[in-house]
Coordinates of C-alpha atoms in Angstrom, one line a residue:
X1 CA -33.6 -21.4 -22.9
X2 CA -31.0 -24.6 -23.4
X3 CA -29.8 -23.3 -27.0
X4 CA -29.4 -19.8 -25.8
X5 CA -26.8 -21.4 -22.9
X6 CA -23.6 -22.3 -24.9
X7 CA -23.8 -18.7 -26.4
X8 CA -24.1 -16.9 -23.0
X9 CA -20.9 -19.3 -22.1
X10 CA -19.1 -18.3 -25.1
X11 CA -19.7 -14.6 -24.8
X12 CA -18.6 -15.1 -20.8
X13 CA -15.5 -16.9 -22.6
X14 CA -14.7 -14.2 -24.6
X15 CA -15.3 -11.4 -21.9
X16 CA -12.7 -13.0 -20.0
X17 CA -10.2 -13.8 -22.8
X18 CA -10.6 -9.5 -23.4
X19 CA -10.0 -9.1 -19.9
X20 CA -7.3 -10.9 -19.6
X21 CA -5.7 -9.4 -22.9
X22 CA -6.4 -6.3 -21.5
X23 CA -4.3 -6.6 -18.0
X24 CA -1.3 -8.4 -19.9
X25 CA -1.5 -5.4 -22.2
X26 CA -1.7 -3.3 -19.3
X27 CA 1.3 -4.7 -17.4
X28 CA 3.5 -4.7 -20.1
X29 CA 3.2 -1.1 -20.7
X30 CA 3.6 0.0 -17.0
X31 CA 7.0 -1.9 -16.6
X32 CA 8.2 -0.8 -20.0
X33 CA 7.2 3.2 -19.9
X34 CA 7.0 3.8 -16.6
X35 CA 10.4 5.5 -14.3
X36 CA 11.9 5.8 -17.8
X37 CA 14.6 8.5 -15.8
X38 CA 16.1 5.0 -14.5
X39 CA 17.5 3.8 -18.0
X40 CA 21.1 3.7 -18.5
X41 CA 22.5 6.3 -20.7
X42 CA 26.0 5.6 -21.3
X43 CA 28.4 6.0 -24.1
X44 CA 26.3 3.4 -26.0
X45 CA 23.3 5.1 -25.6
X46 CA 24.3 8.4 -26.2
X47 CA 26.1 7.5 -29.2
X48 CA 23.0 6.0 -30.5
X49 CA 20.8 9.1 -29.5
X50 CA 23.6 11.0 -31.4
X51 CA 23.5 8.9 -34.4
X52 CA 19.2 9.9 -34.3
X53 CA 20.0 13.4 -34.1
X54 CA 22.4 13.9 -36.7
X55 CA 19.2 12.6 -38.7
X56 CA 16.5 14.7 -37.7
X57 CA 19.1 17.8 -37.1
X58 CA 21.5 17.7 -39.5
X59 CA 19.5 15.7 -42.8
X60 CA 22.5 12.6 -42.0
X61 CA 21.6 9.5 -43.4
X62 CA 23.9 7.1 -42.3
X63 CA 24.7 3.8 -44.1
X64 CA 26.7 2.3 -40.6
X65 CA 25.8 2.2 -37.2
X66 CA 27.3 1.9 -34.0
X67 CA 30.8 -0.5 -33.3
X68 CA 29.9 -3.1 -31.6
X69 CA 31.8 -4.4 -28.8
X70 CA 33.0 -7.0 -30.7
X71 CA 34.4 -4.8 -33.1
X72 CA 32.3 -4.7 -36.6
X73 CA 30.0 -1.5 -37.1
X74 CA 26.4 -2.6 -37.3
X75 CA 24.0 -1.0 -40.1
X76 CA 22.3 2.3 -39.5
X77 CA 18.7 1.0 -39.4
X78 CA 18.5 1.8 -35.5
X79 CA 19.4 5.9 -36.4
X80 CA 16.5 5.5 -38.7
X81 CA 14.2 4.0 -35.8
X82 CA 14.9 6.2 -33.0
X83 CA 14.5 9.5 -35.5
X84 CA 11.0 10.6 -34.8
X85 CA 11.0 10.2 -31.0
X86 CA 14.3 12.6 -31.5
X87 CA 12.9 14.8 -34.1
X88 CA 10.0 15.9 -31.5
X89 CA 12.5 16.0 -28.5
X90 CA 16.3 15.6 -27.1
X91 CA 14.9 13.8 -24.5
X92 CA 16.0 10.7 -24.3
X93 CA 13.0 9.5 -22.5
X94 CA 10.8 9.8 -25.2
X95 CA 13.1 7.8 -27.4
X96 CA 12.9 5.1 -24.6
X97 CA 9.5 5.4 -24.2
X98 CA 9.2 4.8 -28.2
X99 CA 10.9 1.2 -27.8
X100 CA 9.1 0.6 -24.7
X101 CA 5.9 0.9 -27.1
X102 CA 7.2 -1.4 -29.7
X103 CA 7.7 -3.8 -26.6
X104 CA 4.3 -3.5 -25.4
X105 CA 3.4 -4.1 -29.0
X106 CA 5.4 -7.6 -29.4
X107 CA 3.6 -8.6 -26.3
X108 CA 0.3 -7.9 -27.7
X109 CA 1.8 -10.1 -30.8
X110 CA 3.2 -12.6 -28.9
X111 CA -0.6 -13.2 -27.9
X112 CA -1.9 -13.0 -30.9
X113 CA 0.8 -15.4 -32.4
X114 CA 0.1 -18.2 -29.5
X115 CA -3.5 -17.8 -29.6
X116 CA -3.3 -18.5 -33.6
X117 CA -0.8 -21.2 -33.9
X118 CA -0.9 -23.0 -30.6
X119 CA -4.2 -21.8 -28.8
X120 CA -5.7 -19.7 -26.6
X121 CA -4.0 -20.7 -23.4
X122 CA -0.7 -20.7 -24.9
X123 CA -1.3 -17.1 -26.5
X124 CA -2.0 -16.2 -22.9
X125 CA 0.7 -17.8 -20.9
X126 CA 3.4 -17.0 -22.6
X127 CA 2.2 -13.1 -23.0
X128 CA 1.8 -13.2 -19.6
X129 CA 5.3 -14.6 -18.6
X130 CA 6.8 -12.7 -21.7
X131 CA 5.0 -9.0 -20.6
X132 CA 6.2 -9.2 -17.1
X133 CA 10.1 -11.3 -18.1
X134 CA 12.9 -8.8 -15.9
X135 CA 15.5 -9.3 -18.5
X136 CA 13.3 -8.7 -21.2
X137 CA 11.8 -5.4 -19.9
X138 CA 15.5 -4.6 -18.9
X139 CA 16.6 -5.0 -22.6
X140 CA 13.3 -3.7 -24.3
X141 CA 14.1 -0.2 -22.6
X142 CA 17.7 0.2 -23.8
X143 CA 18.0 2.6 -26.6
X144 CA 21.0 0.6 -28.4
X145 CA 18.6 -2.6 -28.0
X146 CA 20.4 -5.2 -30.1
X147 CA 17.0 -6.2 -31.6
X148 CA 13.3 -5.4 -31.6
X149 CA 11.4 -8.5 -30.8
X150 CA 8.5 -7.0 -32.3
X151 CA 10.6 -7.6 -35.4
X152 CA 11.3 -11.0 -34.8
X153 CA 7.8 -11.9 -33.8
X154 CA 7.1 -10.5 -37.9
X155 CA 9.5 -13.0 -39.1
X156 CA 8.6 -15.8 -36.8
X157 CA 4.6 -15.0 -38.0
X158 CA 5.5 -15.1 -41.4
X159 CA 7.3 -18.4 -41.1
X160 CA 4.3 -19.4 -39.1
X161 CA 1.8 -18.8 -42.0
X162 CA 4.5 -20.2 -44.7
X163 CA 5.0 -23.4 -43.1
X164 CA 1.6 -24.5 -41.4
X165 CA -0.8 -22.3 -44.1
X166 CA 1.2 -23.1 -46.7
X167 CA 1.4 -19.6 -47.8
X168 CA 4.0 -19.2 -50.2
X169 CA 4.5 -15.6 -50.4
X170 CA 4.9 -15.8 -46.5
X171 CA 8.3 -15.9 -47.6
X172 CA 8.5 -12.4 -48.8
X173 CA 7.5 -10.7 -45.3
X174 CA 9.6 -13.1 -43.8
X175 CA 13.1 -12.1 -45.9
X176 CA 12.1 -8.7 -45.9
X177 CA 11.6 -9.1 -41.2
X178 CA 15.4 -10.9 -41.5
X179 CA 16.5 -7.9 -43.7
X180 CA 15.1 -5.6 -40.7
X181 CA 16.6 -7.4 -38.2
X182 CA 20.2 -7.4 -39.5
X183 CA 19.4 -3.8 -40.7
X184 CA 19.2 -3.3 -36.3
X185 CA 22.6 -5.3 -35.5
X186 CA 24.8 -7.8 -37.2
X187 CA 23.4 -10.3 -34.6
X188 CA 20.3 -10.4 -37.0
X189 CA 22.3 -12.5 -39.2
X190 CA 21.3 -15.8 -37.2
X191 CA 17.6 -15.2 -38.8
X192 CA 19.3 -16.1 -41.7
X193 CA 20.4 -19.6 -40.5
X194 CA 16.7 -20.2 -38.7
X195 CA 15.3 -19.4 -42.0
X196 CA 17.7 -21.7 -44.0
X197 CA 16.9 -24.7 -41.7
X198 CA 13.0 -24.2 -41.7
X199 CA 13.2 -23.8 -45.5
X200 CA 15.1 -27.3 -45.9
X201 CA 12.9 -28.9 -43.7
X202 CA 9.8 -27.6 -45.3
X203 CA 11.3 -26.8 -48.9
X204 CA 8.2 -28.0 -50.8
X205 CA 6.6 -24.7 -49.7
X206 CA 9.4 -22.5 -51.4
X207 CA 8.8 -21.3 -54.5
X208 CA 11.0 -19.3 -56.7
X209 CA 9.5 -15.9 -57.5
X210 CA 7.9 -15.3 -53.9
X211 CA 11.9 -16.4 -52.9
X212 CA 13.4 -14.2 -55.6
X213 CA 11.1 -11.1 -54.4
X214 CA 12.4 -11.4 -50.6
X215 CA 16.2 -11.9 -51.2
X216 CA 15.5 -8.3 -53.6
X217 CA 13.7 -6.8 -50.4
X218 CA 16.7 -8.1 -48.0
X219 CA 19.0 -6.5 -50.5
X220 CA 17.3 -3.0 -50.9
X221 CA 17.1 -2.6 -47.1
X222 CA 21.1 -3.5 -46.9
X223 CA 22.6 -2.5 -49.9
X224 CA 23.6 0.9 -48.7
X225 CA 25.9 -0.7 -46.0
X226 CA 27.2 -3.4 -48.3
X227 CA 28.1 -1.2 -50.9
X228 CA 29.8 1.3 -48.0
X229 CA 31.4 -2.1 -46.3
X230 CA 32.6 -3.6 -50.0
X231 CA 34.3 -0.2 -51.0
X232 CA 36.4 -0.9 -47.8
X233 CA 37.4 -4.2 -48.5
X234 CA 34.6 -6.1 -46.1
X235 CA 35.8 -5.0 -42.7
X236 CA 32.7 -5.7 -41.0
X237 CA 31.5 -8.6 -42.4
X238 CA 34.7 -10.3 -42.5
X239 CA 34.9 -9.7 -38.9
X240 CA 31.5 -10.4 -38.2
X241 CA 32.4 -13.8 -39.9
X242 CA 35.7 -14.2 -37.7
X243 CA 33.3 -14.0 -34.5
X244 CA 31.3 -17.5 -35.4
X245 CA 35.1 -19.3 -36.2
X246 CA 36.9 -17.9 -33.2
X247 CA 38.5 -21.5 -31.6
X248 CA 37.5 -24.8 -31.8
X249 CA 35.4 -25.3 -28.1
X250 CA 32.4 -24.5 -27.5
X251 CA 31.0 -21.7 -25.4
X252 CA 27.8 -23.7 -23.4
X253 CA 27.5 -20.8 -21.3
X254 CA 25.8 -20.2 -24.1
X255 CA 22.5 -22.3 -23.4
X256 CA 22.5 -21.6 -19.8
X257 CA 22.5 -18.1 -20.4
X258 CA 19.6 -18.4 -22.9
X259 CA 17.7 -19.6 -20.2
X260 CA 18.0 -17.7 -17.5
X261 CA 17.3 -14.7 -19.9
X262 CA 13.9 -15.8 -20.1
X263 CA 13.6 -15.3 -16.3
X264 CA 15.1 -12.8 -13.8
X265 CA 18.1 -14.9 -12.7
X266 CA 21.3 -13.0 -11.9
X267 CA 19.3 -9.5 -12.6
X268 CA 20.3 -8.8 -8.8
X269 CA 24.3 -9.0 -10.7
X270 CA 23.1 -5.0 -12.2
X271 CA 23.4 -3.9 -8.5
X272 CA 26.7 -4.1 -8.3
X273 CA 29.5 -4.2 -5.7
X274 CA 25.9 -3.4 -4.0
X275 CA 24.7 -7.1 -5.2
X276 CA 24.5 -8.6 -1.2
X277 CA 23.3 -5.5 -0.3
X278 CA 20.4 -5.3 -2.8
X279 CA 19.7 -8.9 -1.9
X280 CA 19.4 -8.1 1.9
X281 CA 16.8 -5.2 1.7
X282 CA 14.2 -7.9 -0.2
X283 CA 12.2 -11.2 0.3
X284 CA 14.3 -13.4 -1.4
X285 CA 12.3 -15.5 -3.6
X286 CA 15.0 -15.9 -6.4
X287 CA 14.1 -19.4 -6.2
X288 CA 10.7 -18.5 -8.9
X289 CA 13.2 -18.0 -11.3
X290 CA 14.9 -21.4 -10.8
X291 CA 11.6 -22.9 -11.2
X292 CA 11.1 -20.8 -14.5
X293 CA 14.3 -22.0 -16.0
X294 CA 13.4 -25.7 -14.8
X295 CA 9.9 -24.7 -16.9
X296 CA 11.8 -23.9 -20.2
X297 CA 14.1 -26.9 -20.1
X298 CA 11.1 -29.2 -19.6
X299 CA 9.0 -27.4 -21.9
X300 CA 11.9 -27.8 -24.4
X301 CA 12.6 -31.6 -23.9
X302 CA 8.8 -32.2 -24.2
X303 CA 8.6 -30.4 -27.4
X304 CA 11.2 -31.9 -29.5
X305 CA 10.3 -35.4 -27.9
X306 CA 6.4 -35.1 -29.4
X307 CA 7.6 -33.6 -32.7
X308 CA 10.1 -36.6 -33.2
X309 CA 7.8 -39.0 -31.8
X310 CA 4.8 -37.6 -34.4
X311 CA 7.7 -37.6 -36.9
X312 CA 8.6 -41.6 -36.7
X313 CA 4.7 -42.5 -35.6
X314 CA 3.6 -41.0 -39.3
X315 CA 7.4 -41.7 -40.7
X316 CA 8.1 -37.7 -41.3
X317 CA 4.5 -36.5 -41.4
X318 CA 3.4 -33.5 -39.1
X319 CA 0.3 -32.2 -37.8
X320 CA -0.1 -28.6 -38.2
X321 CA 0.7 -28.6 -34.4
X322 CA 3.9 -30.4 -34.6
X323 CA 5.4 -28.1 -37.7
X324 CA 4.6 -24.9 -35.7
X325 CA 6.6 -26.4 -32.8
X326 CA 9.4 -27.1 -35.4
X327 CA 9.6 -23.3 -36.5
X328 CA 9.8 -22.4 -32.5
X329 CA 12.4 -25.6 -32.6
X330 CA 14.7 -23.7 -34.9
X331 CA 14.1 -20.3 -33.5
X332 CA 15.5 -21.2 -30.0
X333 CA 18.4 -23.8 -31.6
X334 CA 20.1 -22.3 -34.3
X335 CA 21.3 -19.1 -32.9
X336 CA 22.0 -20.4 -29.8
X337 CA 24.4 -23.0 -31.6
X338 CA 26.0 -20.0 -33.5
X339 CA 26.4 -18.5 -30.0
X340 CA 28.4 -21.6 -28.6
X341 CA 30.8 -20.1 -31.0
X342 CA 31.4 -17.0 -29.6
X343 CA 33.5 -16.3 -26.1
X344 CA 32.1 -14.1 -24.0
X345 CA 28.5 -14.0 -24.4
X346 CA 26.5 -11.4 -22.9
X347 CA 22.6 -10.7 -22.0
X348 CA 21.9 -8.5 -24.4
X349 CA 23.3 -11.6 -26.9
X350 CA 20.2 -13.4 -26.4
X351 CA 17.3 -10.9 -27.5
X352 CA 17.0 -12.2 -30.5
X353 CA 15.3 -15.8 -28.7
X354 CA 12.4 -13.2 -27.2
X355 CA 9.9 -13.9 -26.5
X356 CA 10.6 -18.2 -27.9
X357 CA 11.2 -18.9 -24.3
X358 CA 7.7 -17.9 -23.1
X359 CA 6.4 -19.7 -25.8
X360 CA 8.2 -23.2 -24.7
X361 CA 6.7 -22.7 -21.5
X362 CA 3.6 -21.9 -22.4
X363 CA 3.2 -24.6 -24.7
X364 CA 4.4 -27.1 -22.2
X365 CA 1.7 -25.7 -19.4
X366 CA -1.2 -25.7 -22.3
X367 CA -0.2 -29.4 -23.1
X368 CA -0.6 -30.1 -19.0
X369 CA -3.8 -28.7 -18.6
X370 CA -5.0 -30.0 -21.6
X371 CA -3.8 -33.5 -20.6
X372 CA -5.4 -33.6 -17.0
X373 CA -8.7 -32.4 -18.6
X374 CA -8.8 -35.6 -20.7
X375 CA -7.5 -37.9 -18.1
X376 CA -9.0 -36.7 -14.4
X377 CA -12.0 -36.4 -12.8
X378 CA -13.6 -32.9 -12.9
X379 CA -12.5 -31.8 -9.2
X380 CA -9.3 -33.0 -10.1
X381 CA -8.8 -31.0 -13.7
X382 CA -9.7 -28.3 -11.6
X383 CA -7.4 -28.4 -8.8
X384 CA -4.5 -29.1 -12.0
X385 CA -5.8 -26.0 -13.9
X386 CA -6.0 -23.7 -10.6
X387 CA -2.7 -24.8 -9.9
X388 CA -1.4 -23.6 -13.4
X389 CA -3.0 -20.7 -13.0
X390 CA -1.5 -19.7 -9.6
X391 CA 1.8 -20.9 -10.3
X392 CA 2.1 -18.2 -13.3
X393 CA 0.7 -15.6 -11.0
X394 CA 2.9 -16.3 -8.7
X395 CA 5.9 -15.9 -11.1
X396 CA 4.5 -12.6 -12.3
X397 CA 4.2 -11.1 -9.1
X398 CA 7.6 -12.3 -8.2
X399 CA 9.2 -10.7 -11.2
X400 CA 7.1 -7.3 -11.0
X401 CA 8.4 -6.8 -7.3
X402 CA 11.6 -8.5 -8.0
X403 CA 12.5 -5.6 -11.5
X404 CA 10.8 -2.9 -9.4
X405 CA 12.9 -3.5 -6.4
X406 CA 15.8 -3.2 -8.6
X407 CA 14.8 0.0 -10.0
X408 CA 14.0 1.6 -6.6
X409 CA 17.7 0.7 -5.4
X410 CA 19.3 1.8 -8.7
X411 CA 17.1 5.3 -7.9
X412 CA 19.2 5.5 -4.3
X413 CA 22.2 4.0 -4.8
X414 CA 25.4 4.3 -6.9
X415 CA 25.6 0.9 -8.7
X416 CA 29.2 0.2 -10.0
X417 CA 30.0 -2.4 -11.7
X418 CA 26.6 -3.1 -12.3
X419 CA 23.5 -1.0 -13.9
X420 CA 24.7 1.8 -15.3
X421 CA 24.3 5.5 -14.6
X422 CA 20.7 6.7 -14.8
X423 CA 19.3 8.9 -16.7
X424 CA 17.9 11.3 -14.3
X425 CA 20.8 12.3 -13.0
X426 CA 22.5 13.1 -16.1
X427 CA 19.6 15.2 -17.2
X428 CA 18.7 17.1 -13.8
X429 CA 22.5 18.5 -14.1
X430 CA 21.9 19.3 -18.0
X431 CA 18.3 21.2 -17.5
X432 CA 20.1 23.0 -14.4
X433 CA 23.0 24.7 -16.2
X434 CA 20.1 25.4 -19.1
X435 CA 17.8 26.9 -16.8
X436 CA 20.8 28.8 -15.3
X437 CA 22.0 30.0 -18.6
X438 CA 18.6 31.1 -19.8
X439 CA 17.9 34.7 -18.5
X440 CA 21.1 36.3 -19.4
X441 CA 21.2 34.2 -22.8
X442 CA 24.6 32.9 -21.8
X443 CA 26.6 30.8 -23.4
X444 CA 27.5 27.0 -21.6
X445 CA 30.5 25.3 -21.3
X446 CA 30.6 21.6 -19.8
X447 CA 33.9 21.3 -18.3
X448 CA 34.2 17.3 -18.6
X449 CA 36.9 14.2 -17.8
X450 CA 37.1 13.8 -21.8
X451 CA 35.5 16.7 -24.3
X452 CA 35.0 14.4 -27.2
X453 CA 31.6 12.9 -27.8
X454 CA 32.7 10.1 -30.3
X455 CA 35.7 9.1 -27.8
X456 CA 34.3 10.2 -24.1
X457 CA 30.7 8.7 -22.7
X458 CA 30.5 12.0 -20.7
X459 CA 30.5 14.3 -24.0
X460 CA 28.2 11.9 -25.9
X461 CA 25.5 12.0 -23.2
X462 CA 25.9 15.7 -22.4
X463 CA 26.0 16.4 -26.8
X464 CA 22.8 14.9 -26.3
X465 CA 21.2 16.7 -23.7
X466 CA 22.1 20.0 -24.0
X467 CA 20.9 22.1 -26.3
X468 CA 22.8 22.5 -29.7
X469 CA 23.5 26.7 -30.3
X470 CA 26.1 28.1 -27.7
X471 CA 27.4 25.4 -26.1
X472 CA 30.9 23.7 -26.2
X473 CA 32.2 20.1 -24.7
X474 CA 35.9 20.8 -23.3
X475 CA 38.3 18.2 -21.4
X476 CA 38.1 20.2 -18.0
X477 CA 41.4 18.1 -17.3
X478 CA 43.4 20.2 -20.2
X479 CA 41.8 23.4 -20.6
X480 CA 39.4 26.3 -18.8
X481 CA 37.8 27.8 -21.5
X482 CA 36.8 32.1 -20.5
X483 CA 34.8 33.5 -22.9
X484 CA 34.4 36.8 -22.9
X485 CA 30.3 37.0 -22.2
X486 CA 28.1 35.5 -19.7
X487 CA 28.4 31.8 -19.3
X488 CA 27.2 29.1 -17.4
X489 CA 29.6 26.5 -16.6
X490 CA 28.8 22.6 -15.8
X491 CA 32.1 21.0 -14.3
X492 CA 32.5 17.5 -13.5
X493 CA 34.3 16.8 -10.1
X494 CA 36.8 15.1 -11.8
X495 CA 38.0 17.5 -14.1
X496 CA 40.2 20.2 -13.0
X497 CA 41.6 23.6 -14.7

């Protein structure tokens, strides 16, 4: 009976780990495709659901993207990613539901890469805190998402397995992730500085062909918009260029914002002029997210203090431990120093970091418990682990209720200045005028503040929505179009004729 013990442990182990897995899994997915008619769909988002359709609809493919707000056009590769969601429906749901997945996916990978590099706890922790993260649901469910962490976690995993495997063809996955990642938004260009500093501070694992093979990937994945951007003289890189060398001080909003990103501070600010109202109708426990922040900047003090104290201990040699921790190092540092350069700096800024945040804290938790089982009594370790265990729950919970809240109040209130228009209510008008239009097969006309889709947020969302045969988009403020058979009109209130 004694030998058979340690198995029946490590089965009970494993049942639990599964579990466990299982409800992260679980909880990502409900917060990230669940009340989907809540997501903001704006000029931004329609333009991007227009981009998709031109695709499926019309055989466009693309070489540029959206402008950004900062004013370069970002390559196409989102078009390409939202294009079967929209080739099976106009819905923008499903689209949103479709990035949701891949979010659900990169915490499922976020696992995965903790439990490999770091450990089992870590792997758990930070999917936990990462699956259940308020800004990072918030972002995950926007279809002009400014990057796909599932993509990031690809290159971070590949740098993983160069670096601490020593796998030197690592590096093609890697170049090819960073190629993927600019392909999304400009912003992807960072990945290139994180990779140049992990490959000087590890260059004995480059080698040339495996190098040579992921700069050709990165090139065939971009070439199409380089080749559009250098027939025009470089308008978007030079101005993506201008962005890092705007003035001479630096932005260190920057790092605070980075920060709080990985928490749910300031995600009340998306109600609104509504913001003390929003705050009033809930228990105000705002302060978990204080304690989160506190979390990260402690988890990322401790882990650059034992990597430099490993580093002068055995004068520049790392554990495998310790050059893992570098990669998450450079991750969280380098484009967060590019974005000191840059004035203002927004949320959305930051998604690039997800889900290195998590990680930090994790790793910092992991290295707690772990020290107070080596150095307490066993009542003791207990208490210390229980109390790990707790707190994280505790910060779950809080954010589950606290994103949820939000969401109920953006369902019931108007929210200017804040979270944009929903969905829903965009879509209930369009499916009404359809369904009116329907039995008499009549044509419909959206009277509209602004008839141009590429110009007018308005006609972008409603170009979406509405189906493409017999319908036109007309500034309701210029012109009453009176066609001559049945029609169905939608009017804005703020259009006139």
């Amino acid at each position: 009976m004694p030998p058979s013990r340690p198995t029946a442990h490590a089965e009970r182990a494993t049942t639990v780990r599964r579990a466990l897995l299982v409800a992260i899994i679980l909880l990502a997915a409900a917060l990230r495709l669940t009340r989907l008619g809540l997501i903001e769909f704006k000029y931004d988002e329609a333009t991007t659901a227009r981009n998709a359709l031109a695709v499926v609809r019309e055989g466009d493919l693309p070489v540029v993207g959206m402008i950004s707000s900062q004013g370069p056009r970002n390559p196409a590769l989102m078009s390409y990613l939202l294009a079967p969601p929209f080739a099976l429906s106009r819905d923008p749901r499903l689209a949103a539901a479709w990035l949701g997945l891949l979010g659900v996916a990169a915490v499922g990978f976020t696992y995965w890469l903790g439990n490999r590099f770091f450990g089992w706890p870590a792997g758990a922790l930070a999917a936990a805190l990462f699956a259940a993260s308020p800004w990072a649901v918030f972002q995950s469910r926007k279809l002009w998402t400014q990057n796909v962490a599932l993509f990031t976690l690809v290159f971070v995993a590949s740098l993983l397995v160069l670096v601490v495997r020593q796998k030197s063809w690592a590096l093609v996955p890697a170049l090819a992730a960073v190629g993927a990642l600019i392909g999304l938004h400009l912003g992807g260009l960072a990945f290139v500085g994180v990779l140049a500093a992990v490959l000087i501070l590890f260059r004995e694992r480059v080698r040339l062909l495996p190098l040579l093979v992921g700069i050709g990937l990165v090139l065939l994945v971009l070439c199409p918009y380089l080749i559009h951007d250098a027939a025009r003289g470089w308008p978007n890189l030079r101005a993506m260029a201008a962005l890092g060398s705007s003035g001479p001080s630096l932005n260190l909003r920057a790092p605070v914002m980075a920060a709080r990103v990985a928490s749910g501070c300031h995600l009340e600010d998306l109600a609104g002029t509504h913001h003390a109202e929003f705050v009033a109708s809930i228990a105000d426990l705002r302060w978990f997210d204080l304690v989160e922040i506190g979390l990260f900047w402690l988890g990322l003090a401790w882990t650059a203090g034992r990597v430099g104290r490993e580093a002068v201990g055995q004068r520049g040699a790392l554990s495998a431990d310790a050059q893992a921790r570098v990669v998450l190092l450079c991750w969280f540092l380098v484009p967060v120093a590019l974005l000191t350069r840059r004035t203002p700096v927004q949320p959305h800024d930051f998604n690039l970091l997800y889900p290195v945040q998590h990680l930090i804290i994790a790793l910092l938790l992991a290295d707690a418990v772990t020290w107070g089982a080596s150095h307490a009594r066993r009542s003791i370790r207990t208490a210390f682990t229980g109390l790990v265990i707790v707190l994280v729950v505790s910060l779950v919970a809080w954010q589950v209720f606290f994103q949820e809240s939000l969401l109920t109040f953006v369902d019931q209130h108007d929210t200017p200045g804040g979270h944009g228009a929903p969905l829903k209510d965009t879509l209930a008008a369009a499916r009404r005028v359809e369904a009116l239009a329907a039995p008499e097969d009549a044509a419909l006309i959206a009277l509209l503040p602004g008839g141009e889709p590429r110009h007018h947020g308005l006609a972008a969302a409603f170009d979406v929505l509405l189906p493409p045969a017999e319908r036109r988009l007309v500034d309701g403020r210029e012109a009453l179009v009176l066609p001559a058979g049945p029609t169905a009109y939608l009017v804005h209130p703020d259009t006139s004729a």
